[in-house]
Amino acid sequence: MKKDTDHTYILTLTVRNRPGVLVRCAQVFGRRGHNIEALAVTADINNRSFSAMTITAYGALETMNQIVAQLTKLVDVTNVTEEETL
Amino acid sequence: MKKQDINGAEALIYCLEKLGVEYIFGYSGGAAIPIFDAIITTGTKIKLILTRHEQGAAHIADGYARASGKPGVILVTSGPGAGNIVTGLMTAHMDSVPMIAITGQQIRPMLGLDAFQEADVFNITMPVTKHNYLILETNQLPEIVHEAFSIATTGRPGPVLIDIPKDVSSGPFTGSLEISASQVTAPKLATISAKTIKRTTDLLQIAQKPVILAGHGVLLADAQDQLRAVSKQFDVPVVTTLLGKGAVDETTPLAYGMLGMHGTAYANKAILEADLLLNIGSRFDDRIIGDGKSFGKDATIVHVDIDAAEMGKMIRPDIAIVADAKQFLTQLQATKQAANHQNWRVRLDGYRKQFPLGYSDEHGLTQQHILDSLNHITNGEAIVTTDVGQHQMWAAQFLKTKHANQWVTSGGAGTMGFGLPSAIGAQFACPDKPVVAIVGDGGFQMTLYELATAALHKLPIKIFVLNNHYLGMVRQWQELFYDNRLSGVDLEGNPDFVKLAESYGIKAFNIEKASKVDSIIQKVMAYNGPVLVNCEVAKTDNVYPMIPAGRAYTDMLTEAPTEKLEKPVGST
Ligand SMILES: Cc1ncc(C[n+]2csc(CCOP(=O)(O)OP(=O)(O)O)c2C)c(N)n1
C-alpha cells in the first residue's frame, strides 16, 4: 500500500555481469518486503563485463537511502545512483 | 607438482595452503570426495579435522576465526551437507566473522535437474554470506579462491561460500596457480579529514558526560590498543556491546561493562545521561537501543563504522564517519589533545556502587556464583565461549574480559548450539590458552555431538553446563510477560551429562553445592584435557538488569518487577 511519505525512485546501478547479480539486487528489496515496480537490465556493449540496471520502486526516502546503501555494499555492484521522480 | 598433472581440487588445496590455511573443518560426501582426496594427493600441510556435523564444522571454524583473527575454513558436501551449514553461515554473517565455506556440488550437466543431493546452494546461501560463488570452470578456481579470501577478510569481514561442482573439482586444471592481484580489492575508504578529527576532539573536550560505545568493529580492526589509549587520553568512560567485550580491559576503571538489554545498570545509566556518544564499530543493534526514539536523544552522536550502510540504519548520528576504527583512533591519538571528565566518572562510579552486579544463593546455587568463581580462578585470562540464553548474559556480566579475541559468543544471530563447537575452534586456534565453554542445558544438546571432536583431538576445553533444566531465557520471558504460562520450555528428559561426557572418554564432574564451587573449578582448570562440569543451578532465576525489548533506558529494571509487565512490542 502506498503511504503519503512514499515517493517513486529510480535507481540506476552498474553491476558486474556475473550470474546471480540480479537475484542479489532483488533480495535487498525482497528482504524488506519492498516491491520492485519496474526493472530493466541492459548489457554494456562496450564492456561485456558490466551491465546497467534500472530499478523503479516506491518508498520513503529513508528506506530508499538504506536500500541504496545496501545495494552499494554488494560486491558485484560497482555504482548506484538514486533519483526521485514526480 | 607440474600444473598439467593436477585437477581442480588439487589446485584448490594448493591455493588454500598458499593463503595460509592451517585447518579445514569438514564433513565429506559424494560431491566433495575429490576435494577430500586432494588433501591426501597434494600432501598438503593443511590439517583436516573431521567434525560430527556440518553445523559443528561451521561453528568450529567461526570460533577459530574469532579467537585467531584469521578466516576459518570449512568443507562440506552438496545438498544436505550444504544445508546444514546455513545456520553457521548466518551466525558468522551477523557477527562479521571471516569464514570460507567450500561446498561440493553435483556435476554441471545435472545442475537444476533435481539430481541426487543437488540443491541450489548458491541461491540458498546468498542472504547469509557476504558474497558467494558457483564455479563453472576449473581454471577459474585460483582467482575465485583468492578473491573470496580478500572479500572475507577486508572491509567489514564476513563469510564467503564457494560452490564447486564435482566435475569442476575433478577436471584437469590447466590454468595458472600464480594469482594476479585480485580484481576485487578492498573497498577504498576515504581518508578521515583533519576537520573531522578536530570536530571529534572538540566534542570530546567540550562534553561534560562523554561515553565511548565500543563494538565488535574495534576488535575486527585490531584497534583495542588505540581505543584504550584514546579513552585514557580523553578520560572517557567506555561501555561495550556484547561483541565489543575485550575492546577495553574490563578490570580497569574506565570500563563500565556491557550496555543494553542485559547490560550493567551503570553502563545503561551512562548512556541515559551522556551528552556525547562516540560509537565506534557498533551497529546500534536493537538489543542495545531498546526504544530507538528515545535512545541517546540528549546526546550528540558520532558514529564511526567501516560499513557506510550502517549510518542512519538504526540511529541517525550527528556526525557519520565511514572509517576503519584503527585509522580513526590512531588519528585521534595523534592529536595529542586531552580532556578531563572526573566529575562524570565519579558520578558513574556512584552508580557502580549503587547497582553492583550481585547474586544470592538463597534459592539454590546460582549461575552467577559459578561464573564469578570462574572469573577469579582463571584470573580473567581464559578464552570464553558461550551458548545463547540466560547463562550467556550472566557470563557477559560476570566474566571480565581483558584482552581482544578472548570472548566468543553469537550476538546478532543468537545461535543456540554455538558454545561447544566455537570452544573447539578457539582451542585449535590457541592451543596454549585455557578455553572455557559456558553453555545452557538446552543449547548444549543442539551440538553436543562435537564432544567426539574435542575428545579425539585431546583439546583441553572446559565445558560448564549451567543446568537449570529449562530453556531459561524463554522461561524468563514467559514468567515476566506471559503470566508465567510455561509453554515448551521444560527440558525434562535431559540425559545424565556426566555419564554422557564419560562415554566420550571426557572427564566429568557435578557441582551441586555452593560450598564445592571453588574447589571443583580449581581442579577442573588444572586438569590437562577436556572436562565437562554439570552444574545443577537454581531453576527459575532471572537475568537483571533488564530493559524490556523495544523499551526506553528509563524503563530499566534492576531487579524483579513488582508489577506485571506489558508484552514487548518492539523487537522480538
Ligand atoms: C537455534 C535456536 N533456537 C531457539 C532459540 C531461542 N532461544 C533463545 S534463548 C533460549 C533458551 C536457551 O536455553 P538454555 O540453552 O538451557 O540456556 P538458559 O537460557 O537456560 O541459560 C531459546 C530457546 C535460539 N536462540 N536459537
PDB file of N, CA and C in Angstrom, chain B residues 472-551:
ATOM      1  N   GLY B 472      15.932 -21.469  29.785  1.00  0.00           N
ATOM      2  CA  GLY B 472      15.779 -20.444  30.813  1.00  0.00           C
ATOM      3  C   GLY B 472      15.373 -19.078  30.306  1.00  0.00           C
ATOM      4  N   MET B 473      15.995 -18.628  29.236  1.00  0.00           N
ATOM      5  CA  MET B 473      15.708 -17.276  28.773  1.00  0.00           C
ATOM      6  C   MET B 473      14.265 -17.156  28.296  1.00  0.00           C
ATOM      7  N   VAL B 474      13.764 -18.203  27.650  1.00  0.00           N
ATOM      8  CA  VAL B 474      12.381 -18.166  27.179  1.00  0.00           C
ATOM      9  C   VAL B 474      11.434 -18.264  28.388  1.00  0.00           C
ATOM     10  N   ARG B 475      11.829 -19.124  29.339  1.00  0.00           N
ATOM     11  CA  ARG B 475      11.021 -19.223  30.561  1.00  0.00           C
ATOM     12  C   ARG B 475      10.936 -17.865  31.265  1.00  0.00           C
ATOM     13  N   GLN B 476      12.050 -17.132  31.282  1.00  0.00           N
ATOM     14  CA  GLN B 476      12.055 -15.796  31.902  1.00  0.00           C
ATOM     15  C   GLN B 476      11.041 -14.881  31.219  1.00  0.00           C
ATOM     16  N   TRP B 477      11.007 -14.903  29.902  1.00  0.00           N
ATOM     17  CA  TRP B 477      10.046 -14.047  29.179  1.00  0.00           C
ATOM     18  C   TRP B 477       8.611 -14.489  29.458  1.00  0.00           C
ATOM     19  N   GLN B 478       8.421 -15.807  29.531  1.00  0.00           N
ATOM     20  CA  GLN B 478       7.060 -16.290  29.808  1.00  0.00           C
ATOM     21  C   GLN B 478       6.623 -15.888  31.214  1.00  0.00           C
ATOM     22  N   GLU B 479       7.561 -15.943  32.147  1.00  0.00           N
ATOM     23  CA  GLU B 479       7.237 -15.527  33.513  1.00  0.00           C
ATOM     24  C   GLU B 479       6.915 -14.028  33.560  1.00  0.00           C
ATOM     25  N   LEU B 480       7.745 -13.233  32.889  1.00  0.00           N
ATOM     26  CA  LEU B 480       7.586 -11.777  33.007  1.00  0.00           C
ATOM     27  C   LEU B 480       6.463 -11.214  32.140  1.00  0.00           C
ATOM     28  N   PHE B 481       6.276 -11.793  30.972  1.00  0.00           N
ATOM     29  CA  PHE B 481       5.348 -11.151  30.022  1.00  0.00           C
ATOM     30  C   PHE B 481       4.122 -11.988  29.687  1.00  0.00           C
ATOM     31  N   TYR B 482       4.120 -13.268  30.049  1.00  0.00           N
ATOM     32  CA  TYR B 482       3.001 -14.139  29.677  1.00  0.00           C
ATOM     33  C   TYR B 482       2.422 -14.837  30.912  1.00  0.00           C
ATOM     34  N   ASP B 483       2.331 -14.090  32.028  1.00  0.00           N
ATOM     35  CA  ASP B 483       1.714 -14.590  33.261  1.00  0.00           C
ATOM     36  C   ASP B 483       2.262 -15.944  33.693  1.00  0.00           C
ATOM     37  N   ASN B 484       3.537 -16.162  33.459  1.00  0.00           N
ATOM     38  CA  ASN B 484       4.197 -17.396  33.872  1.00  0.00           C
ATOM     39  C   ASN B 484       3.552 -18.649  33.267  1.00  0.00           C
ATOM     40  N   ARG B 485       2.880 -18.495  32.126  1.00  0.00           N
ATOM     41  CA  ARG B 485       2.389 -19.690  31.424  1.00  0.00           C
ATOM     42  C   ARG B 485       3.588 -20.312  30.708  1.00  0.00           C
ATOM     43  N   LEU B 486       4.084 -21.407  31.259  1.00  0.00           N
ATOM     44  CA  LEU B 486       5.283 -22.015  30.689  1.00  0.00           C
ATOM     45  C   LEU B 486       4.882 -22.959  29.560  1.00  0.00           C
ATOM     46  N   SER B 487       5.323 -22.644  28.391  1.00  0.00           N
ATOM     47  CA  SER B 487       4.931 -23.429  27.227  1.00  0.00           C
ATOM     48  C   SER B 487       6.175 -23.840  26.456  1.00  0.00           C
ATOM     49  N   GLY B 488       6.446 -25.130  26.479  1.00  0.00           N
ATOM     50  CA  GLY B 488       7.567 -25.645  25.688  1.00  0.00           C
ATOM     51  C   GLY B 488       8.929 -25.200  26.169  1.00  0.00           C
ATOM     52  N   VAL B 489       9.117 -25.130  27.472  1.00  0.00           N
ATOM     53  CA  VAL B 489      10.434 -24.720  27.978  1.00  0.00           C
ATOM     54  C   VAL B 489      11.034 -25.697  28.984  1.00  0.00           C
ATOM     55  N   ASP B 490      10.268 -26.717  29.359  1.00  0.00           N
ATOM     56  CA  ASP B 490      10.759 -27.662  30.362  1.00  0.00           C
ATOM     57  C   ASP B 490      11.610 -28.725  29.665  1.00  0.00           C
ATOM     58  N   LEU B 491      12.865 -28.821  30.088  1.00  0.00           N
ATOM     59  CA  LEU B 491      13.765 -29.773  29.418  1.00  0.00           C
ATOM     60  C   LEU B 491      13.773 -31.118  30.132  1.00  0.00           C
ATOM     61  N   GLU B 492      12.598 -31.595  30.565  1.00  0.00           N
ATOM     62  CA  GLU B 492      12.567 -32.913  31.182  1.00  0.00           C
ATOM     63  C   GLU B 492      13.061 -33.921  30.138  1.00  0.00           C
ATOM     64  N   GLY B 493      13.796 -34.904  30.627  1.00  0.00           N
ATOM     65  CA  GLY B 493      14.368 -35.859  29.675  1.00  0.00           C
ATOM     66  C   GLY B 493      15.829 -35.592  29.382  1.00  0.00           C
ATOM     67  N   ASN B 494      16.398 -34.579  30.042  1.00  0.00           N
ATOM     68  CA  ASN B 494      17.841 -34.352  29.917  1.00  0.00           C
ATOM     69  C   ASN B 494      18.592 -35.635  30.263  1.00  0.00           C
ATOM     70  N   PRO B 495      19.679 -35.897  29.556  1.00  0.00           N
ATOM     71  CA  PRO B 495      20.491 -37.055  29.937  1.00  0.00           C
ATOM     72  C   PRO B 495      21.326 -36.723  31.177  1.00  0.00           C
ATOM     73  N   ASP B 496      21.995 -37.723  31.706  1.00  0.00           N
ATOM     74  CA  ASP B 496      22.999 -37.506  32.749  1.00  0.00           C
ATOM     75  C   ASP B 496      24.248 -37.009  32.022  1.00  0.00           C
ATOM     76  N   PHE B 497      24.511 -35.697  32.121  1.00  0.00           N
ATOM     77  CA  PHE B 497      25.588 -35.108  31.316  1.00  0.00           C
ATOM     78  C   PHE B 497      26.966 -35.658  31.704  1.00  0.00           C
ATOM     79  N   VAL B 498      27.113 -36.041  32.970  1.00  0.00           N
ATOM     80  CA  VAL B 498      28.407 -36.580  33.409  1.00  0.00           C
ATOM     81  C   VAL B 498      28.661 -37.923  32.721  1.00  0.00           C
ATOM     82  N   LYS B 499      27.656 -38.774  32.751  1.00  0.00           N
ATOM     83  CA  LYS B 499      27.820 -40.085  32.095  1.00  0.00           C
ATOM     84  C   LYS B 499      28.006 -39.917  30.593  1.00  0.00           C
ATOM     85  N   LEU B 500      27.273 -38.965  30.048  1.00  0.00           N
ATOM     86  CA  LEU B 500      27.363 -38.701  28.609  1.00  0.00           C
ATOM     87  C   LEU B 500      28.798 -38.341  28.233  1.00  0.00           C
ATOM     88  N   ALA B 501      29.383 -37.404  28.976  1.00  0.00           N
ATOM     89  CA  ALA B 501      30.756 -36.974  28.688  1.00  0.00           C
ATOM     90  C   ALA B 501      31.703 -38.153  28.858  1.00  0.00           C
ATOM     91  N   GLU B 502      31.501 -38.898  29.924  1.00  0.00           N
ATOM     92  CA  GLU B 502      32.394 -40.035  30.193  1.00  0.00           C
ATOM     93  C   GLU B 502      32.337 -41.061  29.064  1.00  0.00           C
ATOM     94  N   SER B 503      31.177 -41.177  28.453  1.00  0.00           N
ATOM     95  CA  SER B 503      31.062 -42.150  27.361  1.00  0.00           C
ATOM     96  C   SER B 503      31.893 -41.726  26.144  1.00  0.00           C
ATOM     97  N   TYR B 504      32.248 -40.459  26.073  1.00  0.00           N
ATOM     98  CA  TYR B 504      33.151 -39.984  25.022  1.00  0.00           C
ATOM     99  C   TYR B 504      34.605 -40.028  25.501  1.00  0.00           C
ATOM    100  N   GLY B 505      34.808 -40.492  26.724  1.00  0.00           N
ATOM    101  CA  GLY B 505      36.158 -40.501  27.285  1.00  0.00           C
ATOM    102  C   GLY B 505      36.559 -39.147  27.837  1.00  0.00           C
ATOM    103  N   ILE B 506      35.571 -38.324  28.145  1.00  0.00           N
ATOM    104  CA  ILE B 506      35.841 -36.986  28.683  1.00  0.00           C
ATOM    105  C   ILE B 506      35.589 -36.999  30.185  1.00  0.00           C
ATOM    106  N   LYS B 507      36.521 -36.451  30.923  1.00  0.00           N
ATOM    107  CA  LYS B 507      36.390 -36.378  32.378  1.00  0.00           C
ATOM    108  C   LYS B 507      35.216 -35.477  32.734  1.00  0.00           C
ATOM    109  N   ALA B 508      34.480 -35.839  33.785  1.00  0.00           N
ATOM    110  CA  ALA B 508      33.299 -35.033  34.101  1.00  0.00           C
ATOM    111  C   ALA B 508      33.037 -34.985  35.596  1.00  0.00           C
ATOM    112  N   PHE B 509      32.455 -33.864  36.000  1.00  0.00           N
ATOM    113  CA  PHE B 509      32.127 -33.641  37.413  1.00  0.00           C
ATOM    114  C   PHE B 509      30.718 -33.063  37.519  1.00  0.00           C
ATOM    115  N   ASN B 510      30.163 -33.188  38.715  1.00  0.00           N
ATOM    116  CA  ASN B 510      28.932 -32.476  39.046  1.00  0.00           C
ATOM    117  C   ASN B 510      29.262 -31.384  40.049  1.00  0.00           C
ATOM    118  N   ILE B 511      28.606 -30.239  39.919  1.00  0.00           N
ATOM    119  CA  ILE B 511      28.634 -29.252  41.004  1.00  0.00           C
ATOM    120  C   ILE B 511      27.187 -29.063  41.434  1.00  0.00           C
ATOM    121  N   GLU B 512      26.941 -29.336  42.717  1.00  0.00           N
ATOM    122  CA  GLU B 512      25.575 -29.180  43.212  1.00  0.00           C
ATOM    123  C   GLU B 512      25.489 -28.197  44.370  1.00  0.00           C
ATOM    124  N   LYS B 513      26.607 -28.088  45.107  1.00  0.00           N
ATOM    125  CA  LYS B 513      26.574 -27.252  46.315  1.00  0.00           C
ATOM    126  C   LYS B 513      27.472 -26.038  46.159  1.00  0.00           C
ATOM    127  N   ALA B 514      26.999 -24.934  46.696  1.00  0.00           N
ATOM    128  CA  ALA B 514      27.778 -23.694  46.633  1.00  0.00           C
ATOM    129  C   ALA B 514      29.153 -23.872  47.278  1.00  0.00           C
ATOM    130  N   SER B 515      29.183 -24.674  48.332  1.00  0.00           N
ATOM    131  CA  SER B 515      30.451 -24.839  49.063  1.00  0.00           C
ATOM    132  C   SER B 515      31.511 -25.564  48.239  1.00  0.00           C
ATOM    133  N   LYS B 516      31.077 -26.275  47.190  1.00  0.00           N
ATOM    134  CA  LYS B 516      32.026 -27.056  46.388  1.00  0.00           C
ATOM    135  C   LYS B 516      32.528 -26.311  45.149  1.00  0.00           C
ATOM    136  N   VAL B 517      31.913 -25.168  44.874  1.00  0.00           N
ATOM    137  CA  VAL B 517      32.174 -24.499  43.596  1.00  0.00           C
ATOM    138  C   VAL B 517      33.666 -24.245  43.366  1.00  0.00           C
ATOM    139  N   ASP B 518      34.295 -23.568  44.320  1.00  0.00           N
ATOM    140  CA  ASP B 518      35.698 -23.177  44.119  1.00  0.00           C
ATOM    141  C   ASP B 518      36.616 -24.374  43.963  1.00  0.00           C
ATOM    142  N   SER B 519      36.444 -25.352  44.855  1.00  0.00           N
ATOM    143  CA  SER B 519      37.393 -26.466  44.825  1.00  0.00           C
ATOM    144  C   SER B 519      37.246 -27.261  43.523  1.00  0.00           C
ATOM    145  N   ILE B 520      36.020 -27.452  43.060  1.00  0.00           N
ATOM    146  CA  ILE B 520      35.856 -28.218  41.817  1.00  0.00           C
ATOM    147  C   ILE B 520      36.393 -27.423  40.624  1.00  0.00           C
ATOM    148  N   ILE B 521      36.089 -26.132  40.577  1.00  0.00           N
ATOM    149  CA  ILE B 521      36.583 -25.341  39.435  1.00  0.00           C
ATOM    150  C   ILE B 521      38.109 -25.343  39.411  1.00  0.00           C
ATOM    151  N   GLN B 522      38.719 -25.243  40.586  1.00  0.00           N
ATOM    152  CA  GLN B 522      40.186 -25.272  40.630  1.00  0.00           C
ATOM    153  C   GLN B 522      40.722 -26.582  40.061  1.00  0.00           C
ATOM    154  N   LYS B 523      40.100 -27.670  40.460  1.00  0.00           N
ATOM    155  CA  LYS B 523      40.523 -28.991  39.988  1.00  0.00           C
ATOM    156  C   LYS B 523      40.353 -29.098  38.463  1.00  0.00           C
ATOM    157  N   VAL B 524      39.210 -28.614  38.000  1.00  0.00           N
ATOM    158  CA  VAL B 524      38.899 -28.697  36.571  1.00  0.00           C
ATOM    159  C   VAL B 524      39.897 -27.882  35.751  1.00  0.00           C
ATOM    160  N   MET B 525      40.164 -26.664  36.196  1.00  0.00           N
ATOM    161  CA  MET B 525      41.044 -25.789  35.407  1.00  0.00           C
ATOM    162  C   MET B 525      42.481 -26.312  35.400  1.00  0.00           C
ATOM    163  N   ALA B 526      42.835 -27.069  36.419  1.00  0.00           N
ATOM    164  CA  ALA B 526      44.207 -27.590  36.489  1.00  0.00           C
ATOM    165  C   ALA B 526      44.374 -28.862  35.658  1.00  0.00           C
ATOM    166  N   TYR B 527      43.269 -29.470  35.269  1.00  0.00           N
ATOM    167  CA  TYR B 527      43.343 -30.749  34.560  1.00  0.00           C
ATOM    168  C   TYR B 527      43.753 -30.543  33.100  1.00  0.00           C
ATOM    169  N   ASN B 528      44.684 -31.367  32.650  1.00  0.00           N
ATOM    170  CA  ASN B 528      45.173 -31.211  31.281  1.00  0.00           C
ATOM    171  C   ASN B 528      44.405 -32.129  30.322  1.00  0.00           C
ATOM    172  N   GLY B 529      43.268 -31.688  29.890  1.00  0.00           N
ATOM    173  CA  GLY B 529      42.441 -32.473  28.976  1.00  0.00           C
ATOM    174  C   GLY B 529      41.043 -31.916  29.012  1.00  0.00           C
ATOM    175  N   PRO B 530      40.180 -32.386  28.125  1.00  0.00           N
ATOM    176  CA  PRO B 530      38.811 -31.863  28.135  1.00  0.00           C
ATOM    177  C   PRO B 530      38.060 -32.300  29.392  1.00  0.00           C
ATOM    178  N   VAL B 531      37.258 -31.392  29.917  1.00  0.00           N
ATOM    179  CA  VAL B 531      36.444 -31.705  31.091  1.00  0.00           C
ATOM    180  C   VAL B 531      35.050 -31.114  30.899  1.00  0.00           C
ATOM    181  N   LEU B 532      34.048 -31.849  31.337  1.00  0.00           N
ATOM    182  CA  LEU B 532      32.693 -31.298  31.382  1.00  0.00           C
ATOM    183  C   LEU B 532      32.259 -31.201  32.836  1.00  0.00           C
ATOM    184  N   VAL B 533      31.657 -30.080  33.192  1.00  0.00           N
ATOM    185  CA  VAL B 533      31.136 -29.917  34.545  1.00  0.00           C
ATOM    186  C   VAL B 533      29.642 -29.639  34.438  1.00  0.00           C
ATOM    187  N   ASN B 534      28.859 -30.550  34.995  1.00  0.00           N
ATOM    188  CA  ASN B 534      27.421 -30.317  35.028  1.00  0.00           C
ATOM    189  C   ASN B 534      27.098 -29.554  36.302  1.00  0.00           C
ATOM    190  N   CYS B 535      26.591 -28.333  36.159  1.00  0.00           N
ATOM    191  CA  CYS B 535      26.307 -27.502  37.321  1.00  0.00           C
ATOM    192  C   CYS B 535      24.796 -27.453  37.534  1.00  0.00           C
ATOM    193  N   GLU B 536      24.337 -28.028  38.636  1.00  0.00           N
ATOM    194  CA  GLU B 536      22.904 -28.007  38.953  1.00  0.00           C
ATOM    195  C   GLU B 536      22.600 -26.657  39.594  1.00  0.00           C
ATOM    196  N   VAL B 537      21.943 -25.794  38.849  1.00  0.00           N
ATOM    197  CA  VAL B 537      21.742 -24.421  39.323  1.00  0.00           C
ATOM    198  C   VAL B 537      20.259 -24.110  39.525  1.00  0.00           C
ATOM    199  N   ALA B 538      20.005 -23.002  40.232  1.00  0.00           N
ATOM    200  CA  ALA B 538      18.634 -22.565  40.500  1.00  0.00           C
ATOM    201  C   ALA B 538      17.833 -22.583  39.205  1.00  0.00           C
ATOM    202  N   LYS B 539      16.610 -23.131  39.279  1.00  0.00           N
ATOM    203  CA  LYS B 539      15.853 -23.369  38.049  1.00  0.00           C
ATOM    204  C   LYS B 539      15.156 -22.125  37.522  1.00  0.00           C
ATOM    205  N   THR B 540      14.758 -21.247  38.433  1.00  0.00           N
ATOM    206  CA  THR B 540      13.869 -20.167  37.970  1.00  0.00           C
ATOM    207  C   THR B 540      14.426 -18.773  38.257  1.00  0.00           C
ATOM    208  N   ASP B 541      15.723 -18.651  38.219  1.00  0.00           N
ATOM    209  CA  ASP B 541      16.351 -17.343  38.423  1.00  0.00           C
ATOM    210  C   ASP B 541      16.200 -16.518  37.131  1.00  0.00           C
ATOM    211  N   ASN B 542      16.171 -15.207  37.279  1.00  0.00           N
ATOM    212  CA  ASN B 542      16.041 -14.338  36.098  1.00  0.00           C
ATOM    213  C   ASN B 542      17.216 -13.372  35.976  1.00  0.00           C
ATOM    214  N   VAL B 543      17.490 -12.984  34.729  1.00  0.00           N
ATOM    215  CA  VAL B 543      18.615 -12.072  34.469  1.00  0.00           C
ATOM    216  C   VAL B 543      18.174 -10.613  34.623  1.00  0.00           C
ATOM    217  N   TYR B 544      18.889  -9.891  35.458  1.00  0.00           N
ATOM    218  CA  TYR B 544      18.729  -8.437  35.602  1.00  0.00           C
ATOM    219  C   TYR B 544      20.115  -7.832  35.601  1.00  0.00           C
ATOM    220  N   PRO B 545      20.243  -6.572  35.310  1.00  0.00           N
ATOM    221  CA  PRO B 545      19.235  -5.626  34.843  1.00  0.00           C
ATOM    222  C   PRO B 545      18.586  -6.088  33.524  1.00  0.00           C
ATOM    223  N   MET B 546      17.443  -5.489  33.260  1.00  0.00           N
ATOM    224  CA  MET B 546      16.753  -5.798  32.013  1.00  0.00           C
ATOM    225  C   MET B 546      16.011  -4.569  31.512  1.00  0.00           C
ATOM    226  N   ILE B 547      16.281  -4.239  30.256  1.00  0.00           N
ATOM    227  CA  ILE B 547      15.449  -3.243  29.575  1.00  0.00           C
ATOM    228  C   ILE B 547      14.560  -4.061  28.645  1.00  0.00           C
ATOM    229  N   PRO B 548      13.275  -4.169  28.954  1.00  0.00           N
ATOM    230  CA  PRO B 548      12.422  -4.994  28.091  1.00  0.00           C
ATOM    231  C   PRO B 548      12.538  -4.562  26.628  1.00  0.00           C
ATOM    232  N   ALA B 549      12.430  -5.528  25.716  1.00  0.00           N
ATOM    233  CA  ALA B 549      12.625  -5.263  24.290  1.00  0.00           C
ATOM    234  C   ALA B 549      11.800  -4.065  23.826  1.00  0.00           C
ATOM    235  N   GLY B 550      12.440  -3.175  23.101  1.00  0.00           N
ATOM    236  CA  GLY B 550      11.738  -2.046  22.497  1.00  0.00           C
ATOM    237  C   GLY B 550      11.455  -0.905  23.464  1.00  0.00           C
ATOM    238  N   ARG B 551      11.872  -1.080  24.731  1.00  0.00           N
ATOM    239  CA  ARG B 551      11.570  -0.048  25.729  1.00  0.00           C
ATOM    240  C   ARG B 551      12.745   0.906  25.919  1.00  0.00           C
TER     241      ARG B 551
END
